Short mmCIF file of C-alpha atoms in Angstrom, two decimals:
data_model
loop_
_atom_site.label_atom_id
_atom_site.label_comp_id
_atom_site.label_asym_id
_atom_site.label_seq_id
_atom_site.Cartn_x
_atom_site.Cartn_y
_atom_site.Cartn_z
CA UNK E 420 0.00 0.00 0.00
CA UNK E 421 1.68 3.14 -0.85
CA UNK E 422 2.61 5.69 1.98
CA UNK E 423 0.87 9.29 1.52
CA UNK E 424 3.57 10.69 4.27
CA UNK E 425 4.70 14.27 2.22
CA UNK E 426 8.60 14.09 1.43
CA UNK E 427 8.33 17.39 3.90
CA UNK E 428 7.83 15.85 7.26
CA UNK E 429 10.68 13.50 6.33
CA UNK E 430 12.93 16.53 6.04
CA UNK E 431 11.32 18.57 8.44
CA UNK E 432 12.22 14.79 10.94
CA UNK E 433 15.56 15.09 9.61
CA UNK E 434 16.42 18.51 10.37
CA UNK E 435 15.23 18.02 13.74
CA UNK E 436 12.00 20.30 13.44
CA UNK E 437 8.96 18.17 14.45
CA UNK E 438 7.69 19.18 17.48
CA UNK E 439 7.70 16.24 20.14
CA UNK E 440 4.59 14.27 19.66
CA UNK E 441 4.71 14.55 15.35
CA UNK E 442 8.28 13.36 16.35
CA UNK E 443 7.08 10.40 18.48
CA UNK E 444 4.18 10.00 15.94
CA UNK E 445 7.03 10.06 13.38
CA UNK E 446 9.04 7.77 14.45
CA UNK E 447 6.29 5.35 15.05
CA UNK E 448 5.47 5.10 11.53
CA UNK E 449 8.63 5.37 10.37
CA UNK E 450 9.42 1.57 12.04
CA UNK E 451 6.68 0.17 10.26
CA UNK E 452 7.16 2.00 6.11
CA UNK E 453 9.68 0.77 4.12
CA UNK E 454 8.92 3.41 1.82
CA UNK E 455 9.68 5.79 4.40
CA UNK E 456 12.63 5.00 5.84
CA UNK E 457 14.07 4.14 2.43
CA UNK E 458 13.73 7.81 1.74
CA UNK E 459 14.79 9.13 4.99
CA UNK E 460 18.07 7.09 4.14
CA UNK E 461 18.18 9.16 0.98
CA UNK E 462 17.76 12.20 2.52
CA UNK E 463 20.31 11.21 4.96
CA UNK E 464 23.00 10.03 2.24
CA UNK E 465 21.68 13.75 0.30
CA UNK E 466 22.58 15.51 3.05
CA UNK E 467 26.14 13.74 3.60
CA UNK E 468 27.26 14.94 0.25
CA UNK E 469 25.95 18.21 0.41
CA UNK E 470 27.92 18.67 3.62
CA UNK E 471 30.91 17.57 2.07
CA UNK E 472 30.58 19.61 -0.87
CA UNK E 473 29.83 22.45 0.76
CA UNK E 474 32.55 22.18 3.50
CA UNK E 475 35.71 23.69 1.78
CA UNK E 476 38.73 24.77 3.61
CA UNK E 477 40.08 28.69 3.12
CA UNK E 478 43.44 28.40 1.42
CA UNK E 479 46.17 28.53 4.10
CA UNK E 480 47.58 31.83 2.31
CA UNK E 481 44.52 33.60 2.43
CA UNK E 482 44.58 34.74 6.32
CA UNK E 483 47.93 36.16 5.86
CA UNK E 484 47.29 38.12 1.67
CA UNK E 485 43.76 39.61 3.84
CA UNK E 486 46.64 40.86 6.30
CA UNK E 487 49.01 42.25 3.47
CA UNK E 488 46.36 44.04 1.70
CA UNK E 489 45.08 45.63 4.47
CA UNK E 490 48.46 46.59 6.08
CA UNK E 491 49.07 47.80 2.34
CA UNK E 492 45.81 49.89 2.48
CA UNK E 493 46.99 51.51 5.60
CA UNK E 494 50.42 52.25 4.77
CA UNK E 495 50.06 53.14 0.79
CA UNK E 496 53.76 52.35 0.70
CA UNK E 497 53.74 53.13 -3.02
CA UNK E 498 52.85 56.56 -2.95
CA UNK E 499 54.99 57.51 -0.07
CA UNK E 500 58.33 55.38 -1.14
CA UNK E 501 57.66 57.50 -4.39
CA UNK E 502 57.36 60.87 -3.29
CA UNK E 503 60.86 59.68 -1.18
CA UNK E 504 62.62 58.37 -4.12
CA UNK E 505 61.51 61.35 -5.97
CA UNK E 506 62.92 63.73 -3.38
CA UNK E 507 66.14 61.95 -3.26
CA UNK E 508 66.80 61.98 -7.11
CA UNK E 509 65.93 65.61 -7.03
CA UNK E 510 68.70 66.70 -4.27
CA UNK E 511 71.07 64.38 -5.78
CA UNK E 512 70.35 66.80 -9.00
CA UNK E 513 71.04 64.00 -10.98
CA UNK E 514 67.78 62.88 -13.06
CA UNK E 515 69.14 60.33 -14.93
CA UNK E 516 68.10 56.55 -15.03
CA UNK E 517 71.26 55.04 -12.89
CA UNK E 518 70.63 57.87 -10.10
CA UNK E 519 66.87 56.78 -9.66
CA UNK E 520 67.53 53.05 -9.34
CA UNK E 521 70.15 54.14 -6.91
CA UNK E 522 67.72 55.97 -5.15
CA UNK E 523 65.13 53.47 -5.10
CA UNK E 524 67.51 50.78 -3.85
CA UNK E 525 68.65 53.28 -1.04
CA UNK E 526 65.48 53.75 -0.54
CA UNK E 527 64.19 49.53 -0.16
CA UNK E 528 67.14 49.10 1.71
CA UNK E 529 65.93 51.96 3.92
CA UNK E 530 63.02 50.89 4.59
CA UNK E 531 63.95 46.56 4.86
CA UNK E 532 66.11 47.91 7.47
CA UNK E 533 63.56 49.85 9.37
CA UNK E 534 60.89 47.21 8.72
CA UNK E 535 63.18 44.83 10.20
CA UNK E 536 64.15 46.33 13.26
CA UNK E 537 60.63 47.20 13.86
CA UNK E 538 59.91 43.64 13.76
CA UNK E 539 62.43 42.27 15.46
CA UNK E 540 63.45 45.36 18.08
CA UNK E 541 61.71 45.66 21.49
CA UNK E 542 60.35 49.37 20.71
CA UNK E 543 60.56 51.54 23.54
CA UNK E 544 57.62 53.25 24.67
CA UNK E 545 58.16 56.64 22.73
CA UNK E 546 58.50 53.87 19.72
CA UNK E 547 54.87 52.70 20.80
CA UNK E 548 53.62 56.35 20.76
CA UNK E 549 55.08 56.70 17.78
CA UNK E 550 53.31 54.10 16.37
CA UNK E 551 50.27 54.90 17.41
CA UNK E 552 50.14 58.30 16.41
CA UNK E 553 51.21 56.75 12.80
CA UNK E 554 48.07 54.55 13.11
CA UNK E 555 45.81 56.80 14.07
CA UNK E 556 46.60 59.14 11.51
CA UNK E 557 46.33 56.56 8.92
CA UNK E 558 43.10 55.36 10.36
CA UNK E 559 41.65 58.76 10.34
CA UNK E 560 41.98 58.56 6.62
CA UNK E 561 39.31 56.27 6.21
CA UNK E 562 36.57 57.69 7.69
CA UNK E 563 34.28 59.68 6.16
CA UNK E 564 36.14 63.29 7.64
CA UNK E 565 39.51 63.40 9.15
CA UNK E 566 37.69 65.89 11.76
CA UNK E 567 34.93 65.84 14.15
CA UNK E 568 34.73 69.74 13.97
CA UNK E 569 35.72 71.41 10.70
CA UNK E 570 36.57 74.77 11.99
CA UNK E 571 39.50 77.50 10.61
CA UNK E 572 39.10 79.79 13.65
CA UNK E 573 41.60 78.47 16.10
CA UNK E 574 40.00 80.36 19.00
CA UNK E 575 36.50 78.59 18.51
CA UNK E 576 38.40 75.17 18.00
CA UNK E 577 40.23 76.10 21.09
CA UNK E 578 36.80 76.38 22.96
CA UNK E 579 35.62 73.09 21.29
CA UNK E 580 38.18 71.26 22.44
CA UNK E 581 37.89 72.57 26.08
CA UNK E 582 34.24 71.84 26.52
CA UNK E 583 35.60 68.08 26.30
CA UNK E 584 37.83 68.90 28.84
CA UNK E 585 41.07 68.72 26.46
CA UNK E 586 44.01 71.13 26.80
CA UNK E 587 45.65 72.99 23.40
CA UNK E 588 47.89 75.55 23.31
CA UNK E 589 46.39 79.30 22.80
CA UNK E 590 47.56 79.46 19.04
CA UNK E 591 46.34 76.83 16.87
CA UNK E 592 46.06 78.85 13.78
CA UNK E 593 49.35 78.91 11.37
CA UNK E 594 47.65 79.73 7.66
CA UNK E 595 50.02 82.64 6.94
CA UNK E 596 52.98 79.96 7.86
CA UNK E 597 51.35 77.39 5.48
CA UNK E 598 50.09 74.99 7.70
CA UNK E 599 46.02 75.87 6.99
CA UNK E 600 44.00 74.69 9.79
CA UNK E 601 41.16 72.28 9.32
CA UNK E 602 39.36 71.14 12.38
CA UNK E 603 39.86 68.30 14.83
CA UNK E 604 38.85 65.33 16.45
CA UNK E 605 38.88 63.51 19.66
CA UNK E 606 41.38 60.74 19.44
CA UNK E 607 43.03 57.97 22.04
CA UNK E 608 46.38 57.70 22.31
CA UNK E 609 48.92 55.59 24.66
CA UNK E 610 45.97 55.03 26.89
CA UNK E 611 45.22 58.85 27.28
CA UNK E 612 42.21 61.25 25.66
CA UNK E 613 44.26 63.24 23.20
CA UNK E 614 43.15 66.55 21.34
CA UNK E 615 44.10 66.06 17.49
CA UNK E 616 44.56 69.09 15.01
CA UNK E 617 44.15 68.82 11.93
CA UNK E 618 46.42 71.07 9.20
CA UNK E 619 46.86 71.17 5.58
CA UNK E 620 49.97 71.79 4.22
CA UNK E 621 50.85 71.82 0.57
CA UNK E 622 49.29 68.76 -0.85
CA UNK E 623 49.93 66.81 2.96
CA UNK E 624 47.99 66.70 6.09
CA UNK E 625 49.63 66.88 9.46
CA UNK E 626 47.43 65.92 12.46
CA UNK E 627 49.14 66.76 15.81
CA UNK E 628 47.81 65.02 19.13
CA UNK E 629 48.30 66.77 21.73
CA UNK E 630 47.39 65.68 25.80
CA UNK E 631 48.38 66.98 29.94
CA UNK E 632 51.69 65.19 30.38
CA UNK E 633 53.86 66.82 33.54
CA UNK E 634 57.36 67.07 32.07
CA UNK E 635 60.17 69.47 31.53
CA UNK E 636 60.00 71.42 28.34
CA UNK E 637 61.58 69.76 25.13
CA UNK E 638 62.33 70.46 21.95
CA UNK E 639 61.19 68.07 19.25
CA UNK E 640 63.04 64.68 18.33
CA UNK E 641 62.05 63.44 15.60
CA UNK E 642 61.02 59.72 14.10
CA UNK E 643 59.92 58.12 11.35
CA UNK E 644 56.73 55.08 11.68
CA UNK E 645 55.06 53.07 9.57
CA UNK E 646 56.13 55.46 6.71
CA UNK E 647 55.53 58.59 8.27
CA UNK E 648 57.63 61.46 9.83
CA UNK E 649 56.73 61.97 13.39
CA UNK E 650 57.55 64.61 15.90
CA UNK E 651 56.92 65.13 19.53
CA UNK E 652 57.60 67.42 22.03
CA UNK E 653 56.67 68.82 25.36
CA UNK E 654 56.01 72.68 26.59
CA UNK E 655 53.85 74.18 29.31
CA UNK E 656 52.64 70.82 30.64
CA UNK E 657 51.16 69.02 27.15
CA UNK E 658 53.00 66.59 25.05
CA UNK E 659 52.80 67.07 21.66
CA UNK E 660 52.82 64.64 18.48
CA UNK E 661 53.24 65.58 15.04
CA UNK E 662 52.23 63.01 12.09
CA UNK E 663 52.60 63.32 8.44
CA UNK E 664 53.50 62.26 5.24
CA UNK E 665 55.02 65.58 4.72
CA UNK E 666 58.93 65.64 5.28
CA UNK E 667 60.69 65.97 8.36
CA UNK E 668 61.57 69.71 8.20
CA UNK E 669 58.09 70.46 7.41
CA UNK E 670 57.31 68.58 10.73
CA UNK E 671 60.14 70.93 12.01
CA UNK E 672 58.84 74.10 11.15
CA UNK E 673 55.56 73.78 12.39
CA UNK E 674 56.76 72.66 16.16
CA UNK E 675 58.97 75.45 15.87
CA UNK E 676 55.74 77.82 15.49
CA UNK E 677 53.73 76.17 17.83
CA UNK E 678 56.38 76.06 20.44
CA UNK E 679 57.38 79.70 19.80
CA UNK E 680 53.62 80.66 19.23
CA UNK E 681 51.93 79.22 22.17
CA UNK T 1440 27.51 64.96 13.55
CA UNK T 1441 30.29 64.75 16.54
CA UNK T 1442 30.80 62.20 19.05
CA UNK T 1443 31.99 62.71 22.80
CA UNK T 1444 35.16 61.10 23.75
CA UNK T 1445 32.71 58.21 25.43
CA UNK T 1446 31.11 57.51 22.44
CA UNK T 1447 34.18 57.36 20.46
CA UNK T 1448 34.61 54.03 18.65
CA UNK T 1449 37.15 51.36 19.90
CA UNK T 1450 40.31 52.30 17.71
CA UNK T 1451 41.98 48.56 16.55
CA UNK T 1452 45.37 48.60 14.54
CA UNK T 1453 45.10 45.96 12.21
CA UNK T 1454 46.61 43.19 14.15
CA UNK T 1455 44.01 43.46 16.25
CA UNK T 1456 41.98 43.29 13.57
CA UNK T 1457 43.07 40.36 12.42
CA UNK T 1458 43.01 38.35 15.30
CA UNK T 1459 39.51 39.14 16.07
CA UNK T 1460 38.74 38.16 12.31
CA UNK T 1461 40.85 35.06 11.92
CA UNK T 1462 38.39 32.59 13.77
CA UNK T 1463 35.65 33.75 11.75
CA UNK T 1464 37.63 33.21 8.39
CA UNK T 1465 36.58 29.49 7.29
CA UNK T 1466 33.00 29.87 7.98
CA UNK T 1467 33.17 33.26 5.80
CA UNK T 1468 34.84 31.67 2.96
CA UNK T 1469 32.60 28.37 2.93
CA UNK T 1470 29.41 31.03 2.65
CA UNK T 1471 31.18 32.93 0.50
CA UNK T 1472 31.53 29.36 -1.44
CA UNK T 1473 28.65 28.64 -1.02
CA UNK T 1474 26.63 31.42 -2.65
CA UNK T 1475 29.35 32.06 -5.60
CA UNK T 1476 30.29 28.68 -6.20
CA UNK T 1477 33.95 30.04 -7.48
CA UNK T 1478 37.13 29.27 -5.31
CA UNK T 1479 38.89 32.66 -6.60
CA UNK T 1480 35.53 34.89 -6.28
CA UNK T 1481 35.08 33.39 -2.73
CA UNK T 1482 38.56 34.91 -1.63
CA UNK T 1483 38.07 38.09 -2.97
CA UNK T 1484 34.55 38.25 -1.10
CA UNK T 1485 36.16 37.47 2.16
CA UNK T 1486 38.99 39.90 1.37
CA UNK T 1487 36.54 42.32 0.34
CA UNK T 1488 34.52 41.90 3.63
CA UNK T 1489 37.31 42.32 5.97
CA UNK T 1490 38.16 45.70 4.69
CA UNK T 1491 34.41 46.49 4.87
CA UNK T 1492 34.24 45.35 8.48
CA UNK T 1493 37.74 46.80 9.49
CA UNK T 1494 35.96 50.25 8.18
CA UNK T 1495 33.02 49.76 9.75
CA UNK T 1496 34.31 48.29 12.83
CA UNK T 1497 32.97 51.37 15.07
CA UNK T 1498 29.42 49.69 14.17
CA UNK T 1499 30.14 46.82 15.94
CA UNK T 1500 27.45 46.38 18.95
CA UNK T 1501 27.32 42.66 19.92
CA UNK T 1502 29.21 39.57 18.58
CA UNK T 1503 31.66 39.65 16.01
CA UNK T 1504 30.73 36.21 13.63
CA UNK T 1505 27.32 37.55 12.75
CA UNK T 1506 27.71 40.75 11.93
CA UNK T 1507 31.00 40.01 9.58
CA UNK T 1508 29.15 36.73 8.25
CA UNK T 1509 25.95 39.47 7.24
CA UNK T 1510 28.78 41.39 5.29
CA UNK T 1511 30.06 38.61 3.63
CA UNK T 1512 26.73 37.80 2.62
CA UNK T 1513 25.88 41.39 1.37
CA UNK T 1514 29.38 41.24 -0.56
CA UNK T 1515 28.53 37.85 -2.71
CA UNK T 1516 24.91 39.19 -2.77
CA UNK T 1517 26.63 42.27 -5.26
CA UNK T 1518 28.84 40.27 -6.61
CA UNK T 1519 26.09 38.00 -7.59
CA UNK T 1520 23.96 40.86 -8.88
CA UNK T 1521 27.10 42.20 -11.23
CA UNK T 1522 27.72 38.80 -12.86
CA UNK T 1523 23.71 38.93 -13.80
CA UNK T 1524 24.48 42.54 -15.17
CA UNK T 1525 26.57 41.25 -17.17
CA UNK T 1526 25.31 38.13 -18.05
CA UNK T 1527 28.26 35.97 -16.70
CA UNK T 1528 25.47 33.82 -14.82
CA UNK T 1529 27.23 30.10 -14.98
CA UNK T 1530 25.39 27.14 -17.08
CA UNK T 1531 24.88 23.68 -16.03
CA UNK T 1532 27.46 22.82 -18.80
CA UNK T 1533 29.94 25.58 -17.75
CA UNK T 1534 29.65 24.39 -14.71
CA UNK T 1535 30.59 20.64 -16.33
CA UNK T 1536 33.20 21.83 -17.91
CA UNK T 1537 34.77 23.63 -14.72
CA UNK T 1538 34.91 20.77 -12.63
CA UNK T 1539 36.97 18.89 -15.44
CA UNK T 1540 40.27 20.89 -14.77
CA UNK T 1541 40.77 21.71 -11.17
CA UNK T 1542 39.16 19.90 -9.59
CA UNK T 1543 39.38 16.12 -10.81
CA UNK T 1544 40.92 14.83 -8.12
CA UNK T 1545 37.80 14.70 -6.06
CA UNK T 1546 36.25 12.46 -8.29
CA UNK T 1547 38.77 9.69 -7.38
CA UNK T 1548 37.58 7.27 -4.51
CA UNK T 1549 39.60 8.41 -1.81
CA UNK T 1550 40.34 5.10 0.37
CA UNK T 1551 39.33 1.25 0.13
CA UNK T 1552 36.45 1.06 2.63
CA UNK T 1553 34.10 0.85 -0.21
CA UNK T 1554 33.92 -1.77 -2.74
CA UNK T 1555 34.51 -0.18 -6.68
CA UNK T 1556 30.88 0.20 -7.19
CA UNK T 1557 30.38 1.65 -4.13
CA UNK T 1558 33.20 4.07 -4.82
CA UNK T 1559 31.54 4.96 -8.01
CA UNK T 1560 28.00 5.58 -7.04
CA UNK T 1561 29.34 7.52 -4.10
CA UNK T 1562 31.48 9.61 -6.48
CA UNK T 1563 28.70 9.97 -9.20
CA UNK T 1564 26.10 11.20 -6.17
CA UNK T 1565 28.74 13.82 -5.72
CA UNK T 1566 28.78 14.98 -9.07
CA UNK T 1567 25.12 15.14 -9.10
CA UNK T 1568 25.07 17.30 -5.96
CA UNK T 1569 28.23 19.65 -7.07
CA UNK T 1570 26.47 19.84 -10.48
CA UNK T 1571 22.75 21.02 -9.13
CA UNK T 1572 24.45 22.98 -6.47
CA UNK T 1573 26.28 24.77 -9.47
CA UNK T 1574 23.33 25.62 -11.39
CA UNK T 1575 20.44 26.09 -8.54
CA UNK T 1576 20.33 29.84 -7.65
CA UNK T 1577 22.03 31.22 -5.09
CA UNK T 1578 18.72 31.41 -2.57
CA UNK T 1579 18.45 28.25 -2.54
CA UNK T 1580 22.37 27.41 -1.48
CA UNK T 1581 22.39 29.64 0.68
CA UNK T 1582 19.57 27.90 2.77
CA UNK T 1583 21.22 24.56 2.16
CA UNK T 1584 24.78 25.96 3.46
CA UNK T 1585 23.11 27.70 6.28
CA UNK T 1586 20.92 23.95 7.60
CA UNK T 1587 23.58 21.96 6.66
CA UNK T 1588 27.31 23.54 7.79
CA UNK T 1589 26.10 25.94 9.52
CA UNK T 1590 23.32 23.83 11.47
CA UNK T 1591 20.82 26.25 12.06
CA UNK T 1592 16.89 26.18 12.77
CA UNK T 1593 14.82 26.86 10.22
CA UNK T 1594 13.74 30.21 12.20
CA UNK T 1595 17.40 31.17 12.57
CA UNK T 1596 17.54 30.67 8.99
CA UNK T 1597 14.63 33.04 8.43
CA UNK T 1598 15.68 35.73 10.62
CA UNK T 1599 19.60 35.39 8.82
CA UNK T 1600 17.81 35.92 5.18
CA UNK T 1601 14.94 37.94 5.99
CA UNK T 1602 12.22 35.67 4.50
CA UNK T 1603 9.64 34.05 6.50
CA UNK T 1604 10.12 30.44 8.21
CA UNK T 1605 7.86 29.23 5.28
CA UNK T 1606 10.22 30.53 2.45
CA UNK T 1607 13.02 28.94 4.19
CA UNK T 1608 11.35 25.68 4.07
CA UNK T 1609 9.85 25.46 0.75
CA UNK T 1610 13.23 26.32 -0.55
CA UNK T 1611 14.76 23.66 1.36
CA UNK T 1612 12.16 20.86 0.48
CA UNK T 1613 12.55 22.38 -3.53
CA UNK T 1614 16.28 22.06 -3.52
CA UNK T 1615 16.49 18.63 -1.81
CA UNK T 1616 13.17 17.25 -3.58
CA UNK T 1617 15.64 18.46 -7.01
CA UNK T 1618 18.53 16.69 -5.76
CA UNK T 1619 16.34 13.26 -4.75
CA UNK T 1620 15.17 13.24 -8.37
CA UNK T 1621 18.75 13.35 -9.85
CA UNK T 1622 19.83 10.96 -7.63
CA UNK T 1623 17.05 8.42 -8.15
CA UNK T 1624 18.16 9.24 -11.55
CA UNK T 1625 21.82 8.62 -11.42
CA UNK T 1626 21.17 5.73 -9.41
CA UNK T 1627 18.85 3.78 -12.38
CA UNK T 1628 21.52 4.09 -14.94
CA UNK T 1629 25.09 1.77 -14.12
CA UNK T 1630 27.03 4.07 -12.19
CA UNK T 1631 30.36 3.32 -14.78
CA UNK T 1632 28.21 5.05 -17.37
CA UNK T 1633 27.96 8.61 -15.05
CA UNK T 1634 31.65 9.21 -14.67
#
């Protein structure tokens, strides 16, 4: 006699779905159809191969390439090793085709070097700031506005940035130095709430974090992470940190305003 | 619009990225499988997704898997939609002809716990199953992956694709009812004769 059980409460049985009596019920009939559990074993057997189909490993490489490429987002190691090389060629005022693959072997070895002792140095802890400053400012670059309050007036900005209870020095503005204010943000850095200014200068953009820090007054040492120039420095109780793609003298001049400004 | 220091999104370098990713990698890429049914579009999906979620990591609220799996699935989703744009939707007999280069070996029985015509119904039932789940739409894997590898309830299943518990289970009994009849059929002919 044939069985009028739909091929749906089979199914629904094997996925585990009947409530508890149609389970019981189920199961009941199930013992005494041939029909049935012939196609329950089916199902069963169907649903072994579509696990193993379905059930592919990632490629081992593809954890670490997801890594690179982001890492290689961040750092856009192209544009800045360019703009390097291109600077180098241009003081050696020598623009022929020898002097730039000079220049960009300098440059690889440069950078293996200081790629290599960042991965296999212990970096001291104005190394860590470093770093984070470098990753914040890269970070920054992906949202959808490197500031939180696009304002020119360094006064107002000022006042922003004390309403959140964050210290900046009196002067913020530089535009008739070159270094056009933006805005800024609220950032974290080395654990601490830090104000961060935004500037423009030339086709660059220099953010400078900036939090309370009790120390003598110092003037700026510079470093380079992740591909960027940093600075830092301290003056009238705030530690400063400078971050750009621009060069290091450019980093220079404008802690040289802001200390001599503020 | 601007945020107050307390509201400010947790700030992750991307090591720490990465390591909050990494578990959730093989399930991503099997879904990612799943729905596009191409080894080299699935990695650039999941590579794809990770820079979406690294992005959007501020929007993060509760567990990681989910929320990255719902990108992945929005990521194959437009993939999916620019292949039909462009009308690079993949035929049964593409699909044939796919699985002759790269993928051979998995037609070979893989150990001697069956007898040869064991081995070879077993390896045709495969075929049958990697050729249907070629050509069925996406929809309808993506149900299958979720019941199957992913072992959800049909009403997690609902709430993951936004259909009701009903859809989920019609497409389930259509896609397995499709895969019974080819294997009923494969099974009629002599196995030798499928591969």
């Amino acid at each position: 006699m044939p069985c009028n059980i739909p091929m749906e409460r089979i199914f629904e049985y094997a996925d585990d779905e009947l409530n508890p009596l149609d389970k019981v019920d189920f199961e009941r009939h199930l013992a005494g159809c041939d029909t049935c559990r012939s196609h329950f074993d089916m199902v069963q057997r169907m649903r072994a191969d579509i696990t193993a189909e379905l059930s592919v490993e990632a490629p081992p490489y593809l954890g670490r390439k997801i890594a690179n490429t982001l890492e290689r987002e961040l750092n856009q190691e192209v544009l800045a090793g360019s703009r390097v090389a291109q600077s180098l060629v241009q003081r050696l005022g020598q623009g022929n085709a020898w002097a730039q693959i000079a220049a960009v072997i300098v440059l690889t070895a440069g950078i293996t070097l200081a790629s290599s002792l960042a991965f296999f140095g212990r970096p001291d802890q104005k190394e860590s700031v470093a770093q984070e400053v470098a990753s914040a400012y890269r970070r920054a670059l992906f949202q959808d506005s490197v500031v939180a309050l696009a304002d020119t007036d360094g006064a107002r900005l000022r006042q922003w940035f004390q309403q959140k209870s964050l210290a900046v020095p009196a002067t913020l503005s530089f535009s008739q130095d070159g270094f056009a204010l933006r805005g800024g943000r609220l950032d974290f850095v080395d654990g601490k709430k830090a104000a961060a200014l935004v500037y423009g200068h030339e086709s660059h953009q220099i953010d400078v974090f900036i939090w309370p820090e009790t120390h003598a007054e110092q003037k700026p040492e510079f470093k380079t992470s992740k591909n960027l120039n940093v600075a830092y420095w301290f003056q009238n109780g705030l530690e400063f940190w400078a971050v750009s793609d621009a060069s290091a003298e450019e980093l220079q001049h404008l802690s040289a305003l802001m200390m001599t400004k503020s | 619009m601007i945020v107050t220091i307390d509201q400010l999104p947790i700030m992750l370098t991307p090591d720490d990225f990465h390591r909050l990713a990494e578990p959730s990698l093989a399930p991503a890429y099997r879904l990612a499988y799943a729905l596009l049914r191409s080894k080299s579009d699935a990695e650039d999906a999941v590579q794809d997704s990770y820079i979406r979620a690294f992005r959007a990591v501020g929007q993060l609220r509760d567990e990681f898997r989910p929320w990255f799996m719902a990108i992945v699935r929005n990521v194959c989703y437009r993939q999916l939609q620019q292949r039909q744009r462009t009308n690079s939707l993949i035929s049964l007999e593409d699909a044939i002809v796919r699985h002759q280069g790269e993928d051979d070996q998995d037609w070979q029985p893989t150990s001697g716990e069956r007898n040869p015509e064991e081995a070879l119904i077993a390896a045709s039932n495969r075929m049958v199953v990697r050729r249907l789940l070629d050509c069925m739409p996406s929809a309808f894997r993506e149900v299958l992956f979720l019941r199957e590898i992913e072992d959800r309830s049909y009403q997690e299943i609902a709430e993951i694709i936004g259909k009701p518990r009903g859809t989920v289970m019609s497409r389930l009994a259509r896609a397995r009812r499709e895969l019974l009849k080819r294997y009923r059929r494969e099974q009629a002919r002599d196995p030798r004769d499928a591969l």
